[in-house]
mmCIF file of C-alpha atoms and ligand atoms in Angstrom:
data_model
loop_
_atom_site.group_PDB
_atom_site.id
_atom_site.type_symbol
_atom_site.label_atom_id
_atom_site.label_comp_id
_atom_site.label_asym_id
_atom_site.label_seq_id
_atom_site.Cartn_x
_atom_site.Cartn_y
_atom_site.Cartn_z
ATOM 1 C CA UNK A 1 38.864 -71.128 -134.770
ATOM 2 C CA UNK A 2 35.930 -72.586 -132.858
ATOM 3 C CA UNK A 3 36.165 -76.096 -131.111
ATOM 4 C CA UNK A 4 33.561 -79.068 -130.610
ATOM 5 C CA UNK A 5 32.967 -78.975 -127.183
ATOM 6 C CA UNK A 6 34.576 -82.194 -126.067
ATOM 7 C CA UNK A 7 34.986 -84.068 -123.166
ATOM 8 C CA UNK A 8 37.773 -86.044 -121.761
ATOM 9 C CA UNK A 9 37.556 -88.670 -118.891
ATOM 10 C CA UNK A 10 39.634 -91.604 -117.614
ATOM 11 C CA UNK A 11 39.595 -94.293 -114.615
ATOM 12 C CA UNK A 12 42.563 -96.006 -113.948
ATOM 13 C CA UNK A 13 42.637 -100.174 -114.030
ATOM 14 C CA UNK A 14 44.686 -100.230 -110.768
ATOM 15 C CA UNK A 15 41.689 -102.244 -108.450
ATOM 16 C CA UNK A 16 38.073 -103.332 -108.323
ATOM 17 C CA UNK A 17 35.828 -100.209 -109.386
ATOM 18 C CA UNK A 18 33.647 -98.673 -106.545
ATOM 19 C CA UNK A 19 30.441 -96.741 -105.665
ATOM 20 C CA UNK A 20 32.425 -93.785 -105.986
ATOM 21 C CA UNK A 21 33.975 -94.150 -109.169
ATOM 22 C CA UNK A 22 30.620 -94.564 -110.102
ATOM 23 C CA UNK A 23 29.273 -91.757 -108.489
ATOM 24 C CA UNK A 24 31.991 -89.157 -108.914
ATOM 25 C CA UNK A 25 32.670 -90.237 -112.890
ATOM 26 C CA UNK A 26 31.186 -93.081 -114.740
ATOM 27 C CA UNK A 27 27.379 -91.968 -113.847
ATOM 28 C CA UNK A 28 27.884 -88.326 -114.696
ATOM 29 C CA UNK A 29 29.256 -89.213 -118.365
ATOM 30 C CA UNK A 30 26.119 -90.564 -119.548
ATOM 31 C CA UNK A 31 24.063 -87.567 -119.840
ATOM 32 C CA UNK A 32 27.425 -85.650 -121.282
ATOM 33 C CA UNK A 33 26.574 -87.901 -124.434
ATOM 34 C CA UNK A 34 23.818 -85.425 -125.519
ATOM 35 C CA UNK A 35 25.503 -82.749 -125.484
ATOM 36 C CA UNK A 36 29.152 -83.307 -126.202
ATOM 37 C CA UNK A 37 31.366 -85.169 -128.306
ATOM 38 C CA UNK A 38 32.485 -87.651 -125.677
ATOM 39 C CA UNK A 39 35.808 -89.410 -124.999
ATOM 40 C CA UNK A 40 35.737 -92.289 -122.297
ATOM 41 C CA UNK A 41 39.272 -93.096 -121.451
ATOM 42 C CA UNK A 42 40.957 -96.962 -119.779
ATOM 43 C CA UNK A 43 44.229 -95.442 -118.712
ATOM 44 C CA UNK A 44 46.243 -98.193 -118.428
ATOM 45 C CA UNK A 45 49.614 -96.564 -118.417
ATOM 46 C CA UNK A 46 48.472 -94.835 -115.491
ATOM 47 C CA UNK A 47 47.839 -97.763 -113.932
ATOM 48 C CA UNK A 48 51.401 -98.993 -114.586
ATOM 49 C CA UNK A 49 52.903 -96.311 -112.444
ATOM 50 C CA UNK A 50 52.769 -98.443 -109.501
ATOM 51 C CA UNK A 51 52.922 -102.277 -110.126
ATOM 52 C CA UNK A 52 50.759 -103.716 -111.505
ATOM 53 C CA UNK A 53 50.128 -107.711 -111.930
ATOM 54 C CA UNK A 54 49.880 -107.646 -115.689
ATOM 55 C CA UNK A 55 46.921 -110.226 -116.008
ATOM 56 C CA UNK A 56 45.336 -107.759 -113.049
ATOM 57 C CA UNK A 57 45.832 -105.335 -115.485
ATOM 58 C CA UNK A 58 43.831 -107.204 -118.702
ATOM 59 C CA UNK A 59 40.724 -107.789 -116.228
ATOM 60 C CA UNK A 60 40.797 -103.841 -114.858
ATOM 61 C CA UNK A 61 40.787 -102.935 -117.826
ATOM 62 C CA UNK A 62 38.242 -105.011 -119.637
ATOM 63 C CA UNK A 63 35.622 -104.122 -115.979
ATOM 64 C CA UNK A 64 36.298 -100.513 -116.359
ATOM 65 C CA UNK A 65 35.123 -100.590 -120.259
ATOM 66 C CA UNK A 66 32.432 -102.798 -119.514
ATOM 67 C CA UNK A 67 31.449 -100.244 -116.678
ATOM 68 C CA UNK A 68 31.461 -97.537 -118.747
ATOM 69 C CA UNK A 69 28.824 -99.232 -121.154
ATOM 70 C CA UNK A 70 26.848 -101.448 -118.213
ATOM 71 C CA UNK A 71 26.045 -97.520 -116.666
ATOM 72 C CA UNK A 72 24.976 -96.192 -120.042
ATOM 73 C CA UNK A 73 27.644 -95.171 -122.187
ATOM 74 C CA UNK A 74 26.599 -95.795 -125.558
ATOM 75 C CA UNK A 75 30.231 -96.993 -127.684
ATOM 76 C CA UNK A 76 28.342 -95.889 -130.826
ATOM 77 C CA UNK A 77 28.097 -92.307 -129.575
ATOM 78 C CA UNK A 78 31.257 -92.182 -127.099
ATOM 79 C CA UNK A 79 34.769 -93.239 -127.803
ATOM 80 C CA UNK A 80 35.802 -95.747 -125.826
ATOM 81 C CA UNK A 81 39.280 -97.383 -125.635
ATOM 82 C CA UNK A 82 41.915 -97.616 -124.047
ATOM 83 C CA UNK A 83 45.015 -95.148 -123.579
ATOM 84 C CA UNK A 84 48.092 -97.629 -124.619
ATOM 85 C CA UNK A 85 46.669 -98.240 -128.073
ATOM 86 C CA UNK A 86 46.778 -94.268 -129.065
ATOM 87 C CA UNK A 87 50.399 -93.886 -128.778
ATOM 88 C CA UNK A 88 49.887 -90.023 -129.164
ATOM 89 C CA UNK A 89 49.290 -89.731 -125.336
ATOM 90 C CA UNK A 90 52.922 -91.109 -124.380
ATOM 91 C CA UNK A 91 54.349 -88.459 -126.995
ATOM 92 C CA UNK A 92 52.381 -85.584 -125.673
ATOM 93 C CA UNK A 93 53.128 -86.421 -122.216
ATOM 94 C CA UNK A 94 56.835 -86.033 -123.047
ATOM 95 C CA UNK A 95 57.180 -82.951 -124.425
ATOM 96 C CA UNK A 96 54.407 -81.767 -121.183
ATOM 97 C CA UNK A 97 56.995 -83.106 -119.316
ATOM 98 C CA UNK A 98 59.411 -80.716 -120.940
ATOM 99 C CA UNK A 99 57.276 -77.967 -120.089
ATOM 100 C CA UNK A 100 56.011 -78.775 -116.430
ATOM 101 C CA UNK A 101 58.211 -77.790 -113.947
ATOM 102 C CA UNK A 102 59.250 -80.027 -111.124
ATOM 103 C CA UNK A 103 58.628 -77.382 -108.407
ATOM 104 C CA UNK A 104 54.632 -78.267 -109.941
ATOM 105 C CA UNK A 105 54.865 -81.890 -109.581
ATOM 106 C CA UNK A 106 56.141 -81.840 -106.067
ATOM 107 C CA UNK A 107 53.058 -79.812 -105.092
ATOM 108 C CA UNK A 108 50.529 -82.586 -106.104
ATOM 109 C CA UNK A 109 48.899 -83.893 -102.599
ATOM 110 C CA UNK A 110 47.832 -87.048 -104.768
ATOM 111 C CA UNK A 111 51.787 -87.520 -105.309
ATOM 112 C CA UNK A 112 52.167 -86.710 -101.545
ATOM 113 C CA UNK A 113 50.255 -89.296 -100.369
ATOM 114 C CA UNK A 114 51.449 -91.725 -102.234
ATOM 115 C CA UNK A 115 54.783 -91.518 -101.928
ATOM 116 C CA UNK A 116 54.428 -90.747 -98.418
ATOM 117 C CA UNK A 117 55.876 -87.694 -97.744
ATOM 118 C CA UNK A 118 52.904 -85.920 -96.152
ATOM 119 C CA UNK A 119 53.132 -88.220 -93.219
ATOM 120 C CA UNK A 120 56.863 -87.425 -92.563
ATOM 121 C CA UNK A 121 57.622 -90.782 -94.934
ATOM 122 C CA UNK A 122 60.635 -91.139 -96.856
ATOM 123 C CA UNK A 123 59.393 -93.423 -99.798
ATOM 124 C CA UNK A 124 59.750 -90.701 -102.316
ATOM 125 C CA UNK A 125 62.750 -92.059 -103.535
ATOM 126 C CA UNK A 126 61.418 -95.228 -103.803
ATOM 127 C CA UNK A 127 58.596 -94.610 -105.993
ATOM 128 C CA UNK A 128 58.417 -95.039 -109.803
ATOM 129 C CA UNK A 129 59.744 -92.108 -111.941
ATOM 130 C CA UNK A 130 56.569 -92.216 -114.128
ATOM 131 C CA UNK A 131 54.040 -91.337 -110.795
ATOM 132 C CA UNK A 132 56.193 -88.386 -110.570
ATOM 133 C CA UNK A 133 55.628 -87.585 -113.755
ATOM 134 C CA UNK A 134 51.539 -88.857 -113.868
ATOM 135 C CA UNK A 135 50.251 -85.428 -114.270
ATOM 136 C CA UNK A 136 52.020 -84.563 -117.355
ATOM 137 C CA UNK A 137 50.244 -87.526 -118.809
ATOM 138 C CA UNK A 138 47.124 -86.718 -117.711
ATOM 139 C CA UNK A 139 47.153 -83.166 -118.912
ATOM 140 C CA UNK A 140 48.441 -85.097 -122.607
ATOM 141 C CA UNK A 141 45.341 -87.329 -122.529
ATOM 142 C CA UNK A 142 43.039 -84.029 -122.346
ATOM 143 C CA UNK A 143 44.845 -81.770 -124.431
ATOM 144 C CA UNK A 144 45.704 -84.507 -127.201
ATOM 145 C CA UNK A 145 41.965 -83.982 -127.924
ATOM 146 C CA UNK A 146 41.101 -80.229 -126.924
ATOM 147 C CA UNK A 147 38.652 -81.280 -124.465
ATOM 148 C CA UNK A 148 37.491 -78.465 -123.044
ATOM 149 C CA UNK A 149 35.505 -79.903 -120.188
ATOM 150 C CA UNK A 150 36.466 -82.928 -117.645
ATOM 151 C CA UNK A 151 34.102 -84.821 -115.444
ATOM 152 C CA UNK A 152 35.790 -86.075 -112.377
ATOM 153 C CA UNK A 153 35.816 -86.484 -108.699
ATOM 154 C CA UNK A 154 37.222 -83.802 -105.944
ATOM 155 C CA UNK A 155 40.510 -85.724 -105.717
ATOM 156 C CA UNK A 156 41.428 -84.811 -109.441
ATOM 157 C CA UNK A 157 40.534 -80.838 -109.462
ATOM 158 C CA UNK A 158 44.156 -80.184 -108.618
ATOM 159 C CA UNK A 159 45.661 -82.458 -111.387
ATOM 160 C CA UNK A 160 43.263 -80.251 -113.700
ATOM 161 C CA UNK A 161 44.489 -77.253 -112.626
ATOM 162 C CA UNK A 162 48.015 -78.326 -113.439
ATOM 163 C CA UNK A 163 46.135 -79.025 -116.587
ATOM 164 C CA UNK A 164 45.413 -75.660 -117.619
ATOM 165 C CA UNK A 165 48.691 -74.418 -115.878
ATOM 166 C CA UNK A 166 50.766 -76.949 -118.902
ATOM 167 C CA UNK A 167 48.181 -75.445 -121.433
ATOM 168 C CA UNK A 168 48.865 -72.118 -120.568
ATOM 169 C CA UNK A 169 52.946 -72.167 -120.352
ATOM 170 C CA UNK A 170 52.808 -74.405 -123.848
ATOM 171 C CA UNK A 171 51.023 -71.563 -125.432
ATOM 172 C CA UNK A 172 52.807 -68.875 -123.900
ATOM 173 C CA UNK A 173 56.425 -70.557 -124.818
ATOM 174 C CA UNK A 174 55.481 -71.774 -128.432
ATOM 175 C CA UNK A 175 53.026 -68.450 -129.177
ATOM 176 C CA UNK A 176 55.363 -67.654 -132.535
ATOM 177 C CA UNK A 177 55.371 -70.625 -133.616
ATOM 178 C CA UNK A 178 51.556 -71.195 -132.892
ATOM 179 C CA UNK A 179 51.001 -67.785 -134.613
ATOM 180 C CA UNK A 180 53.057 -68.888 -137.489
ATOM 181 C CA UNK A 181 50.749 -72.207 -137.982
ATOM 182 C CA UNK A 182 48.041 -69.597 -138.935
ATOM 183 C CA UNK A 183 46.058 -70.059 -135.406
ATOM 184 C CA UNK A 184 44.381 -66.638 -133.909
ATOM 185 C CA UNK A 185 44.191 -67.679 -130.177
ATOM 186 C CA UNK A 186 46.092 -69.986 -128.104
ATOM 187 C CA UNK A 187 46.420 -73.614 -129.324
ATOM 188 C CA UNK A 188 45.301 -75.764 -126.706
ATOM 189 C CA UNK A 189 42.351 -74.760 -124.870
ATOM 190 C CA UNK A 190 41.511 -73.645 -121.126
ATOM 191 C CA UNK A 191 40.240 -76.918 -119.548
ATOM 192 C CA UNK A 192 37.030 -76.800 -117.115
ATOM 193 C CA UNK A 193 36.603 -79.377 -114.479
ATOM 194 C CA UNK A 194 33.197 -80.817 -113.805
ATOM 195 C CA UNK A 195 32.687 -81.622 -110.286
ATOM 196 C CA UNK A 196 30.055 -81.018 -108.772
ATOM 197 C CA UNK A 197 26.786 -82.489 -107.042
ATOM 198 C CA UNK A 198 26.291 -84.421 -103.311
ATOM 199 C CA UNK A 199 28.579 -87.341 -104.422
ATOM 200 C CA UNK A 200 32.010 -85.839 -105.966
ATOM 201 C CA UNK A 201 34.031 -86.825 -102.628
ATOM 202 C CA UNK A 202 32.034 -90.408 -101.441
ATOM 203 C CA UNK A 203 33.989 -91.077 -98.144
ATOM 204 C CA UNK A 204 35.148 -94.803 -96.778
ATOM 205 C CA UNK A 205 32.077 -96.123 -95.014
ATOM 206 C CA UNK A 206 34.148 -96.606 -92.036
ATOM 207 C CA UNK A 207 36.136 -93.610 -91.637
ATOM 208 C CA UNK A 208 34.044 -90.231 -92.968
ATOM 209 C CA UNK A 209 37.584 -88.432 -92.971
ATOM 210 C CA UNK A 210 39.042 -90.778 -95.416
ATOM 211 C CA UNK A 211 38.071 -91.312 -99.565
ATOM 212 C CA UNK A 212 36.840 -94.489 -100.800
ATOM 213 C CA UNK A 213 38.949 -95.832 -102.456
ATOM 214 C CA UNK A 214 40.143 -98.875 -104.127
ATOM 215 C CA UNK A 215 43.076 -100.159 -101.906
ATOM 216 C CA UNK A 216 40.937 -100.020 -98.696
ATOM 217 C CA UNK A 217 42.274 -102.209 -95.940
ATOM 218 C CA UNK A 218 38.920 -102.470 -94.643
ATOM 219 C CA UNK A 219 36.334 -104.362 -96.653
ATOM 220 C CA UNK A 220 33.687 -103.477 -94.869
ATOM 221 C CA UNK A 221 34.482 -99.423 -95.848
ATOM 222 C CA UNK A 222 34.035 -99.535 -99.538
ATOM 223 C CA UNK A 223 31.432 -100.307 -101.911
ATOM 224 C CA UNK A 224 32.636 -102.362 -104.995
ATOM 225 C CA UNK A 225 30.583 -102.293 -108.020
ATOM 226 C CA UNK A 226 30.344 -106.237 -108.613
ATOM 227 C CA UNK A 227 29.163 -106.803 -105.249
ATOM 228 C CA UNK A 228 26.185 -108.788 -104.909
ATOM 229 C CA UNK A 229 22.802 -107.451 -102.957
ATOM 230 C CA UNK A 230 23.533 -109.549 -99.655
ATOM 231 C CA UNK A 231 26.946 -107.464 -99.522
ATOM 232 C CA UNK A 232 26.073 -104.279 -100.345
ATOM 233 C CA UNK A 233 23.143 -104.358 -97.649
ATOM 234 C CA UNK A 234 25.831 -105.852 -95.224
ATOM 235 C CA UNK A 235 28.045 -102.628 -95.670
ATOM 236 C CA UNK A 236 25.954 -100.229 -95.423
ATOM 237 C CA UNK A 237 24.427 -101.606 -92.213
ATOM 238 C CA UNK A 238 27.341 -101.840 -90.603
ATOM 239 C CA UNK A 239 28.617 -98.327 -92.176
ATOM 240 C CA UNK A 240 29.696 -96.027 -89.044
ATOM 241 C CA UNK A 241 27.252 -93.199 -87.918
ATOM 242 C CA UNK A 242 26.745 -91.412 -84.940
ATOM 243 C CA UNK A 243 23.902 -91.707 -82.666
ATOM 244 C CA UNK A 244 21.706 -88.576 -83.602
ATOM 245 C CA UNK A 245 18.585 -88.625 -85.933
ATOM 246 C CA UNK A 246 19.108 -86.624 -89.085
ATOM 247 C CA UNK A 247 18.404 -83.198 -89.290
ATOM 248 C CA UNK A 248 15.923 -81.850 -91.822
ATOM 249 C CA UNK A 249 17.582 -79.380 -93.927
ATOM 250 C CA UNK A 250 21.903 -79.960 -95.316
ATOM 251 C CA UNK A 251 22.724 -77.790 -92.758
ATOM 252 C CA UNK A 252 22.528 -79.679 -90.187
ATOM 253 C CA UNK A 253 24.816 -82.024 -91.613
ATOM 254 C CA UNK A 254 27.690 -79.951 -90.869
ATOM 255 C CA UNK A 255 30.391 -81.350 -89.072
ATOM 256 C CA UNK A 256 28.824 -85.139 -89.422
ATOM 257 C CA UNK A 257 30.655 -86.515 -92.349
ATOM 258 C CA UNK A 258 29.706 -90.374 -91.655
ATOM 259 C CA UNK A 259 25.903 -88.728 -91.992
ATOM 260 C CA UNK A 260 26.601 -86.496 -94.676
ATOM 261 C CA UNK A 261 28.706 -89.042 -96.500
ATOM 262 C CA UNK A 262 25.506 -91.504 -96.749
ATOM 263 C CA UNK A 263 22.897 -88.748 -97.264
ATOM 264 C CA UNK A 264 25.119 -87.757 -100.619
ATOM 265 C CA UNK A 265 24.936 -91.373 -101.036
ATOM 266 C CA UNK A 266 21.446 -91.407 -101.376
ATOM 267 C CA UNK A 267 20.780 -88.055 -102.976
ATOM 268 C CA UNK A 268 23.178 -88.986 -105.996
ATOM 269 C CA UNK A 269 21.804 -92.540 -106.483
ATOM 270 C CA UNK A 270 17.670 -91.230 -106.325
ATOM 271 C CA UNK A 271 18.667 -88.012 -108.533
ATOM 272 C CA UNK A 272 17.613 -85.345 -105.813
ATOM 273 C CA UNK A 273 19.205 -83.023 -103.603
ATOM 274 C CA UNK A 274 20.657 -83.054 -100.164
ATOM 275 C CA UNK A 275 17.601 -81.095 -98.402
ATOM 276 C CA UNK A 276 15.364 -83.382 -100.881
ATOM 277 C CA UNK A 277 16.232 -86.220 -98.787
ATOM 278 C CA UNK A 278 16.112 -84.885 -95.398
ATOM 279 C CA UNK A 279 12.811 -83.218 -96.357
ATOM 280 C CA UNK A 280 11.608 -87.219 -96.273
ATOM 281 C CA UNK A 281 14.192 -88.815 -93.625
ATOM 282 C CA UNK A 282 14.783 -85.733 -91.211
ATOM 283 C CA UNK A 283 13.867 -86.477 -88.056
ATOM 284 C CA UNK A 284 14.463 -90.434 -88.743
ATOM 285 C CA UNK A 285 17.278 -92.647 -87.290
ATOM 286 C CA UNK A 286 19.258 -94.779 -88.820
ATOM 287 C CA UNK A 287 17.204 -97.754 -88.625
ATOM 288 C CA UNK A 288 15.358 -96.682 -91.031
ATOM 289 C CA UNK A 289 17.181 -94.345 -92.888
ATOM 290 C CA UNK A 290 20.011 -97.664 -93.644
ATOM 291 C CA UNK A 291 17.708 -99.781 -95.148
ATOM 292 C CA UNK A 292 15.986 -97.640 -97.151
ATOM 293 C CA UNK A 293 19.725 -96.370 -98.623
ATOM 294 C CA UNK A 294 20.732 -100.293 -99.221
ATOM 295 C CA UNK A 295 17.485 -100.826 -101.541
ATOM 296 C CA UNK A 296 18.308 -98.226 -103.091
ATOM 297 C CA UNK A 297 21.903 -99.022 -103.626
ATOM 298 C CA UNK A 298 20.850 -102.704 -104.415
ATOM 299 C CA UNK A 299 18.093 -101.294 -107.125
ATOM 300 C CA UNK A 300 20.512 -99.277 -108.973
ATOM 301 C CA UNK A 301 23.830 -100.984 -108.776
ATOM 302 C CA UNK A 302 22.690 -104.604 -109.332
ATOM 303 C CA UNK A 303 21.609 -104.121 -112.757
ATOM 304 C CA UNK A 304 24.735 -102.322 -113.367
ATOM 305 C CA UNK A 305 27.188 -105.304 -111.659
ATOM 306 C CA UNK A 306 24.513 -107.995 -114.051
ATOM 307 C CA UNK A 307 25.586 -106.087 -117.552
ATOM 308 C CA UNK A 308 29.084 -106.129 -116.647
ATOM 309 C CA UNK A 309 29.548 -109.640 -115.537
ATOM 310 C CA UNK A 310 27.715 -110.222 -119.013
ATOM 311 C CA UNK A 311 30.137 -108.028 -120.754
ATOM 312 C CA UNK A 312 33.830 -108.815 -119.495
ATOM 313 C CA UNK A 313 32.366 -112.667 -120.284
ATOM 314 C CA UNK A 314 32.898 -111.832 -123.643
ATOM 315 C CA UNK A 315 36.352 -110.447 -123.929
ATOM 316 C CA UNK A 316 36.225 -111.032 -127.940
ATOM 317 C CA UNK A 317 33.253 -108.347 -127.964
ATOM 318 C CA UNK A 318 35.012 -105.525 -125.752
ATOM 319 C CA UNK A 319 38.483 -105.974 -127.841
ATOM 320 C CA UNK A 320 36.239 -104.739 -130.979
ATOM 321 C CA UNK A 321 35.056 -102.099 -128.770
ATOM 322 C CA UNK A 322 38.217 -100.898 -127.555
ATOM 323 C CA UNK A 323 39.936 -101.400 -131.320
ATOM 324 C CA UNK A 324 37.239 -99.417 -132.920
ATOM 325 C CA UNK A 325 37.131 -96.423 -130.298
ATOM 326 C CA UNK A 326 40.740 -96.349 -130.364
ATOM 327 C CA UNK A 327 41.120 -95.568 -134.226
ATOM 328 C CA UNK A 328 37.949 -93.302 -133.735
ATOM 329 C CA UNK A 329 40.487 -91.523 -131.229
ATOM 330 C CA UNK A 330 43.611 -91.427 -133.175
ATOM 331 C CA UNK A 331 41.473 -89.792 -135.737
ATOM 332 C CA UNK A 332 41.135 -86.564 -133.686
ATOM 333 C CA UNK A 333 44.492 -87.219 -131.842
ATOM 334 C CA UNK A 334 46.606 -87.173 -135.269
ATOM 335 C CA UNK A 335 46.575 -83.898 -136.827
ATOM 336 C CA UNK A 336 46.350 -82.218 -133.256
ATOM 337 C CA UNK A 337 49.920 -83.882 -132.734
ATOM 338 C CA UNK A 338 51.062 -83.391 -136.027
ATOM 339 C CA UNK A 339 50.747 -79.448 -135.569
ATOM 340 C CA UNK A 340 52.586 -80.199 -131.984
ATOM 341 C CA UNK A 341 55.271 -81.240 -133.571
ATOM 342 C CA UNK A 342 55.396 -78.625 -136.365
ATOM 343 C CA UNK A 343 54.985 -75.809 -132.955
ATOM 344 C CA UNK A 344 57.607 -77.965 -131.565
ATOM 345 C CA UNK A 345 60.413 -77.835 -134.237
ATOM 346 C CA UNK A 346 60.533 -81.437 -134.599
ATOM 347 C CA UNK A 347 62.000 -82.325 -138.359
ATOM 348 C CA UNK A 348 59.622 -84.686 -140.130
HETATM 349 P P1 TYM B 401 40.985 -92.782 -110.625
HETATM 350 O O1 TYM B 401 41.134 -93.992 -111.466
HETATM 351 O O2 TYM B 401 41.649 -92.746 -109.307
HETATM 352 O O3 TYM B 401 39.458 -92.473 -110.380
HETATM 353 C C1 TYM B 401 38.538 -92.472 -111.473
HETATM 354 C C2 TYM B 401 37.469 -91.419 -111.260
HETATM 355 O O4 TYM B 401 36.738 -91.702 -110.049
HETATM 356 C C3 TYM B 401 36.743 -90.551 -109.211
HETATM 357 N N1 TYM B 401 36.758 -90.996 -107.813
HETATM 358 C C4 TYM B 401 35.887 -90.579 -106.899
HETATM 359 N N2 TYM B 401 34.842 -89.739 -106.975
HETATM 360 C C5 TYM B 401 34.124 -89.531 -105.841
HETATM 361 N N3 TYM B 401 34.411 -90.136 -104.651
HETATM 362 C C6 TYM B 401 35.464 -90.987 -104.532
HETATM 363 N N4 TYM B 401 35.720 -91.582 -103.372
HETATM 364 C C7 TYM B 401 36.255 -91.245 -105.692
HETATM 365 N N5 TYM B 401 37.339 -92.018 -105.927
HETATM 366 C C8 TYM B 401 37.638 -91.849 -107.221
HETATM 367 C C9 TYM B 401 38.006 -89.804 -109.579
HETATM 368 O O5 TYM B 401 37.940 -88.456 -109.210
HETATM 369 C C10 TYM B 401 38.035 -89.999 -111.074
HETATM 370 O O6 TYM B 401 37.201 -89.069 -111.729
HETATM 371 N N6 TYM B 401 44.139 -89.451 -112.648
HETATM 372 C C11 TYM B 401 42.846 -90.091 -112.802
HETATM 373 C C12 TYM B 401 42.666 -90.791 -114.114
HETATM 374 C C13 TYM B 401 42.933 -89.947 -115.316
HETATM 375 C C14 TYM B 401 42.107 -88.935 -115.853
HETATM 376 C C15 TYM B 401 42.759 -88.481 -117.014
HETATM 377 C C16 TYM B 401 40.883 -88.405 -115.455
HETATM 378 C C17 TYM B 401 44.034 -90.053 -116.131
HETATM 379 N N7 TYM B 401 43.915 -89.174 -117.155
HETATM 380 C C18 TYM B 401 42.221 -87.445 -117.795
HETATM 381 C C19 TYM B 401 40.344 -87.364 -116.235
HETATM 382 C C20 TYM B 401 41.003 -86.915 -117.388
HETATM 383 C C21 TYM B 401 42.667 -91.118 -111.682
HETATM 384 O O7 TYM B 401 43.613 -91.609 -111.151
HETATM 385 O O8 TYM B 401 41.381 -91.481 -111.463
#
């Protein structure tokens, strides 16, 4: 049986979207539109695994789609919806949480950190059953589909290789059963993570160790995508860097991740590479190298912040959107399901 080469991608509404959500995801699923059949995910019950404010919630979820189409995601060619109106992907995460083992789950750094337990914290007890659980969902939202290929930031390459780890116990348990069904290979497919390129780990803009991310303490560290020009150019002027000039080739990068964090910056938002970059700013300092990086910033992502303040004005619009890509989903999701539950044993 041969497959569509799909892809599978989500962002969860849990804060303000930043430059590297954009960077690490929503730009890189553009150009997947020409060659895949493409699946552009609002995972809302994600989101809900730690609270969420549910009128927060509406408004994440209505930026992210309007993100997704404001960067170039055409809702014609891609599906786009949102997770809670396929209810497939709450049934497939249950019986993936039937065959993930908890021994798995406890090894997921993202879960870790979290629930504070790499720092020595005891919140793990604390902490909502279903972010235990959150990989098993996101392996169902990939598999429901037989996406073979994910585009994602660094942070999620372990959640993918749970992924393939549920795909590959599912097939092994149920392989008389999936036999039966009339399939020759296994029945869900070995997923590949995309990640790659000078901006799948964008760092805080005050701390080079640390992610961006969207619960930042520190305004000043992260990016947002609705930011206006004035604010962008702010941050990244007052972004930390050392004292050196840059060096002309990525090498000499190493060990300065403030440096190397902006330099990806700029290579992923101009299209080039690393060395392309410091083949024109090597040698430079900062004071020149910073402004040129917040034109840049303010030349791509303003356009992109305009379209989406345009889009989530118009709530009415992006509900037809969301409607329409979720029945275009439950289309594919169905009969994949159905034959779960057949594998399964469940009586119908
Ligand atoms: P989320 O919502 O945390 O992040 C959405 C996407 O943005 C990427 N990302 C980054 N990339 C580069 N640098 C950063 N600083 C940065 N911060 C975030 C993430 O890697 C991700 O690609 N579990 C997922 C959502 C999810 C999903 C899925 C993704 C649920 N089901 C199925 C793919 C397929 C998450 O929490 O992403």
């Amino acid at each position: 049986m041969t497959f569509t080469p799909r892809v599978f991608s989500g962002i969860k509404p849990s804060g303000d979207l930043h430059l590297g959500n954009y960077l690490g995801a929503i730009r890189r699923f553009v150009p997947l539109q020409d060659t895949h059949e493409t699946i552009y995910c609002v995972v809302d019950m994600h989101a809900i695994t730690v609270w969420q404010d549910p009128e927060d919630l509406k408004r994440w979820t209505y930026e992210i789609a309007a993100a997704y189409i404001a960067a170039g995601v055409d809702p014609k060619k891609s599906i786009i919806f949102n997770q809670s109106q396929v209810m497939e992907h709450a049934e497939l995460g249950w019986i993936f949480n039937c065959v993930a083992r908890v021994g798995w789950m406890s090894r997921m750094t993202q879960f870790k950190d979290k629930a504070g337990t790499n720092e020595g914290g005891e919140n793990s007890e604390a902490v909502s059953l279903g972010l235990y659980a959150y990989p098993s969902l996101m392996a169902a939202d990939i598999l429901l589909y037989k996406a073979t290929a994910v585009p994602v930031g660094e942070d999620q390459k372990q959640h993918l290789e749970l992924t393939r780890d549920i795909a590959k116990k599912f097939n092994h348990d149920y392989k008389k059963q999936v036999k039966a069904l009339g399939f020759k290979g296994d029945f869900f497919p070995v997923t590949e993570t995309l990640a790659t390129g000078p901006a799948v780990r964008v760092k805080s803009l005050k701390d080079g160790s640390k992610k961006m991310s969207k619960s930042d303490a520190s305004d000043l560290s992260t990016i947002y995508m609705m930011d206006g020009a004035d604010l962008i150019a702010k941050k990244i002027k007052r972004a930390t860097t050392d004292a050196d000039a840059l060096p002309s080739e990525a090498a000499g990068l190493a060990g300065r991740l403030e440096a190397e964090n902006l330099v990806g910056i700029y290579a992923s938002l101009s299209n080039r590479s690393v060395d392309e970059v410091l083949g024109e700013f090597g040698g430079q300092g900062w004071g020149v190298f910073k402004p040129a990086l917040a034109d840049l910033a303010v030349a791509k992502l303003s356009p992109i912040a305009d379209e989406m303040k345009r889009l989530v004005a118009d709530r009415g619009e992006l509900d037809t959107i969301l409607r329409d890509g979720a029945e275009r989903a439950r289309v594919i999701a169905q009969p994949i399901m159905a034959d779960v539950r057949n594998i399964v044993g469940f009586v119908r």
